[in-house]
């Protein structure tokens, strides 16, 4: 179920680098190099497929930009928060910083 | 060395789905599903790293958008054409269509 902005911001409080922007949450990650950035995407892709919830994400060299939303609910749901938490955990393990 | 628009379009003539847009070449690929799209990105990432030339690319579920340019030359070079050829070959093997 679609969450309110207040609920979302509460969830994002302990997820550094994630921001709410209208009906989506965003994060920009910076890695050491391309191989580290793509290692993150590979691990993230496996988790996204496992959760059956997929990001919109882009990559240029050592940077990865992620946007999460739940299209069929027209906003951010707990599935987005769950995926954001999973992504942040992987990113931390791979030494990413957030912008 | 930066190529002219004429040279680029000549090279793209046998690369379906690739288009020149100012100082970049673009392609949008559509796969069967997320796993196929990410299989393409994984194989593409390995080739990009091998060629030491990296794309700007984005993915949403079964779609992959690719932009190639050579930043230090301020335009499209033979390295972009080479990477586009490699990407198109992998995409074809994975059953992608182009938009």
Tab-separated table of C-alpha atoms in Angstrom:
chain	number	residue	atom	x	y	z
A	1	UNK	CA	0.000	0.000	0.000
A	2	UNK	CA	1.213	3.495	-0.899
A	3	UNK	CA	2.905	5.205	2.051
A	4	UNK	CA	2.490	8.823	3.112
A	5	UNK	CA	5.408	11.246	2.778
A	6	UNK	CA	5.687	11.250	6.575
A	7	UNK	CA	5.907	7.440	6.736
A	8	UNK	CA	8.458	7.363	3.925
A	9	UNK	CA	10.697	10.010	5.495
A	10	UNK	CA	10.535	8.131	8.796
A	11	UNK	CA	11.755	4.981	7.027
A	12	UNK	CA	14.484	6.897	5.162
A	13	UNK	CA	15.818	8.491	8.364
A	14	UNK	CA	18.262	5.611	8.887
A	15	UNK	CA	18.988	5.125	5.180
A	16	UNK	CA	21.671	7.719	4.364
A	17	UNK	CA	21.640	9.020	0.805
A	18	UNK	CA	18.005	8.186	0.078
A	19	UNK	CA	15.603	11.023	-0.635
A	20	UNK	CA	11.918	11.226	-1.419
A	21	UNK	CA	11.032	13.063	-4.611
A	22	UNK	CA	7.312	13.103	-5.378
A	23	UNK	CA	6.243	9.482	-5.913
A	24	UNK	CA	9.774	8.009	-5.941
A	25	UNK	CA	12.800	7.541	-3.716
A	26	UNK	CA	16.286	8.213	-5.075
A	27	UNK	CA	19.883	7.494	-4.180
A	28	UNK	CA	23.211	8.273	-5.847
A	29	UNK	CA	26.088	5.964	-4.987
A	30	UNK	CA	29.770	6.554	-5.706
A	31	UNK	CA	32.165	3.607	-5.854
A	32	UNK	CA	35.924	3.263	-6.236
A	33	UNK	CA	35.701	2.338	-9.904
A	34	UNK	CA	33.519	0.735	-12.570
A	35	UNK	CA	34.150	-2.814	-11.392
A	36	UNK	CA	32.962	-1.951	-7.858
A	37	UNK	CA	29.921	-0.102	-9.198
A	38	UNK	CA	28.991	-3.041	-11.386
A	39	UNK	CA	29.617	-5.525	-8.582
A	40	UNK	CA	26.971	-3.579	-6.655
A	41	UNK	CA	24.565	-3.734	-9.598
A	42	UNK	CA	25.100	-7.481	-9.999
A	43	UNK	CA	24.378	-8.228	-6.344
A	44	UNK	CA	21.496	-5.738	-6.426
A	45	UNK	CA	19.994	-7.316	-9.554
A	46	UNK	CA	19.914	-10.734	-7.907
A	47	UNK	CA	18.152	-9.317	-4.824
A	48	UNK	CA	15.714	-7.297	-6.971
A	49	UNK	CA	14.788	-10.425	-8.906
A	50	UNK	CA	14.432	-12.392	-5.678
A	51	UNK	CA	12.077	-9.725	-4.265
A	52	UNK	CA	10.343	-9.486	-7.659
A	53	UNK	CA	10.673	-5.713	-7.419
A	54	UNK	CA	12.963	-3.908	-9.832
A	55	UNK	CA	14.729	-0.553	-9.822
A	56	UNK	CA	15.197	2.070	-12.459
A	57	UNK	CA	18.925	2.614	-12.284
A	58	UNK	CA	21.699	4.139	-14.322
A	59	UNK	CA	25.447	3.804	-14.254
A	60	UNK	CA	28.310	5.932	-15.523
A	61	UNK	CA	31.741	4.565	-14.615
A	62	UNK	CA	31.863	4.572	-10.767
A	63	UNK	CA	28.418	6.081	-10.169
A	64	UNK	CA	25.039	4.415	-9.809
A	65	UNK	CA	21.766	6.349	-9.607
A	66	UNK	CA	18.745	4.474	-8.318
A	67	UNK	CA	15.044	5.325	-8.441
A	68	UNK	CA	12.455	3.165	-6.717
A	69	UNK	CA	8.683	3.308	-6.920
A	70	UNK	CA	5.798	0.845	-7.022
A	71	UNK	CA	4.125	1.512	-10.346
A	72	UNK	CA	0.889	-0.359	-9.661
A	73	UNK	CA	0.381	1.612	-6.420
A	74	UNK	CA	1.368	4.970	-7.926
A	75	UNK	CA	3.873	5.716	-5.183
A	76	UNK	CA	6.369	4.415	-2.634
A	77	UNK	CA	5.465	1.244	-0.734
A	78	UNK	CA	7.211	-1.000	1.789
A	79	UNK	CA	8.587	-2.991	-1.148
A	80	UNK	CA	10.602	0.085	-2.179
A	81	UNK	CA	11.831	0.598	1.373
A	82	UNK	CA	12.822	-3.071	1.573
A	83	UNK	CA	14.746	-2.865	-1.707
A	84	UNK	CA	16.390	0.417	-0.623
A	85	UNK	CA	17.555	-1.253	2.612
A	86	UNK	CA	18.952	-4.214	0.685
A	87	UNK	CA	20.734	-1.942	-1.801
A	88	UNK	CA	22.196	0.212	0.989
A	89	UNK	CA	23.525	-2.871	2.754
A	90	UNK	CA	25.246	-4.146	-0.409
A	91	UNK	CA	26.587	-0.654	-1.215
A	92	UNK	CA	28.060	-0.379	2.289
A	93	UNK	CA	29.777	-3.746	1.946
A	94	UNK	CA	31.327	-2.541	-1.326
A	95	UNK	CA	32.579	0.723	0.176
A	96	UNK	CA	30.215	3.088	-1.592
A	97	UNK	CA	29.648	6.651	-0.502
A	98	UNK	CA	26.412	8.543	-1.138
A	99	UNK	CA	26.112	11.952	-2.720
B	1	UNK	CA	40.073	10.873	-32.779
B	2	UNK	CA	36.634	12.448	-32.915
B	3	UNK	CA	34.707	11.311	-35.991
B	4	UNK	CA	32.562	13.471	-38.249
B	5	UNK	CA	28.769	12.982	-38.312
B	6	UNK	CA	29.145	11.509	-41.800
B	7	UNK	CA	31.745	8.963	-40.650
B	8	UNK	CA	29.628	8.039	-37.618
B	9	UNK	CA	26.441	7.539	-39.639
B	10	UNK	CA	28.402	5.391	-42.103
B	11	UNK	CA	29.536	3.174	-39.207
B	12	UNK	CA	26.028	3.037	-37.706
B	13	UNK	CA	24.445	1.986	-41.032
B	14	UNK	CA	24.913	-1.712	-40.185
B	15	UNK	CA	24.221	-1.277	-36.455
B	16	UNK	CA	20.408	-1.324	-36.169
B	17	UNK	CA	18.957	0.710	-33.320
B	18	UNK	CA	21.944	3.029	-32.889
B	19	UNK	CA	21.463	6.727	-33.546
B	20	UNK	CA	23.715	9.753	-33.433
B	21	UNK	CA	22.525	12.595	-31.213
B	22	UNK	CA	24.938	15.532	-31.099
B	23	UNK	CA	28.181	14.251	-29.507
B	24	UNK	CA	26.810	10.821	-28.463
B	25	UNK	CA	25.414	7.634	-29.921
B	26	UNK	CA	22.334	6.016	-28.358
B	27	UNK	CA	20.524	2.708	-28.423
B	28	UNK	CA	17.447	1.380	-26.629
B	29	UNK	CA	17.258	-2.388	-26.232
B	30	UNK	CA	14.202	-4.400	-25.213
B	31	UNK	CA	14.644	-7.882	-23.723
B	32	UNK	CA	12.251	-10.644	-22.710
B	33	UNK	CA	12.526	-9.817	-19.009
B	34	UNK	CA	14.764	-8.346	-16.304
B	35	UNK	CA	17.054	-11.372	-16.118
B	36	UNK	CA	17.778	-11.195	-19.862
B	37	UNK	CA	18.330	-7.431	-19.694
B	38	UNK	CA	20.746	-7.824	-16.810
B	39	UNK	CA	22.504	-10.750	-18.495
B	40	UNK	CA	23.207	-8.307	-21.329
B	41	UNK	CA	24.531	-5.704	-18.903
B	42	UNK	CA	26.772	-8.246	-17.186
B	43	UNK	CA	28.348	-9.429	-20.439
B	44	UNK	CA	28.532	-5.812	-21.634
B	45	UNK	CA	30.209	-4.650	-18.421
B	46	UNK	CA	32.956	-7.242	-18.816
B	47	UNK	CA	33.614	-6.156	-22.406
B	48	UNK	CA	33.518	-2.453	-21.462
B	49	UNK	CA	36.102	-3.057	-18.751
B	50	UNK	CA	38.238	-5.115	-21.154
B	51	UNK	CA	38.150	-2.260	-23.703
B	52	UNK	CA	38.650	0.270	-20.875
B	53	UNK	CA	35.762	2.263	-22.327
B	54	UNK	CA	32.557	2.558	-20.352
B	55	UNK	CA	28.951	3.350	-21.225
B	56	UNK	CA	26.362	5.523	-19.595
B	57	UNK	CA	23.455	3.140	-19.396
B	58	UNK	CA	20.164	2.784	-17.597
B	59	UNK	CA	17.851	-0.119	-16.985
B	60	UNK	CA	14.190	-0.429	-16.093
B	61	UNK	CA	12.942	-4.016	-15.968
B	62	UNK	CA	13.434	-5.398	-19.514
B	63	UNK	CA	14.790	-2.230	-21.098
B	64	UNK	CA	18.359	-0.968	-21.387
B	65	UNK	CA	19.236	2.493	-22.718
B	66	UNK	CA	22.845	3.058	-23.727
B	67	UNK	CA	24.754	6.271	-24.454
B	68	UNK	CA	28.315	6.213	-25.714
B	69	UNK	CA	30.766	9.055	-26.149
B	70	UNK	CA	34.477	9.633	-25.659
B	71	UNK	CA	34.651	12.359	-23.021
B	72	UNK	CA	38.319	13.287	-23.510
B	73	UNK	CA	37.736	13.776	-27.261
B	74	UNK	CA	34.442	15.616	-26.865
B	75	UNK	CA	32.607	13.362	-29.282
B	76	UNK	CA	32.194	9.929	-30.840
B	77	UNK	CA	35.357	7.984	-31.669
B	78	UNK	CA	36.147	4.524	-33.013
B	79	UNK	CA	36.175	3.299	-29.394
B	80	UNK	CA	32.463	4.093	-29.164
B	81	UNK	CA	31.780	2.340	-32.459
B	82	UNK	CA	33.750	-0.694	-31.277
B	83	UNK	CA	31.798	-0.835	-27.997
B	84	UNK	CA	28.484	-0.347	-29.868
B	85	UNK	CA	29.375	-3.304	-32.140
B	86	UNK	CA	30.239	-5.468	-29.144
B	87	UNK	CA	27.031	-4.494	-27.326
B	88	UNK	CA	24.904	-5.172	-30.430
B	89	UNK	CA	26.463	-8.603	-30.837
B	90	UNK	CA	25.725	-9.544	-27.204
B	91	UNK	CA	22.194	-8.082	-27.438
B	92	UNK	CA	21.516	-10.142	-30.553
B	93	UNK	CA	22.686	-13.325	-28.839
B	94	UNK	CA	20.281	-12.576	-25.985
B	95	UNK	CA	17.314	-11.998	-28.281
B	96	UNK	CA	16.982	-8.233	-27.802
B	97	UNK	CA	14.995	-6.019	-30.104
B	98	UNK	CA	15.753	-2.342	-30.624
B	99	UNK	CA	13.287	0.485	-30.324
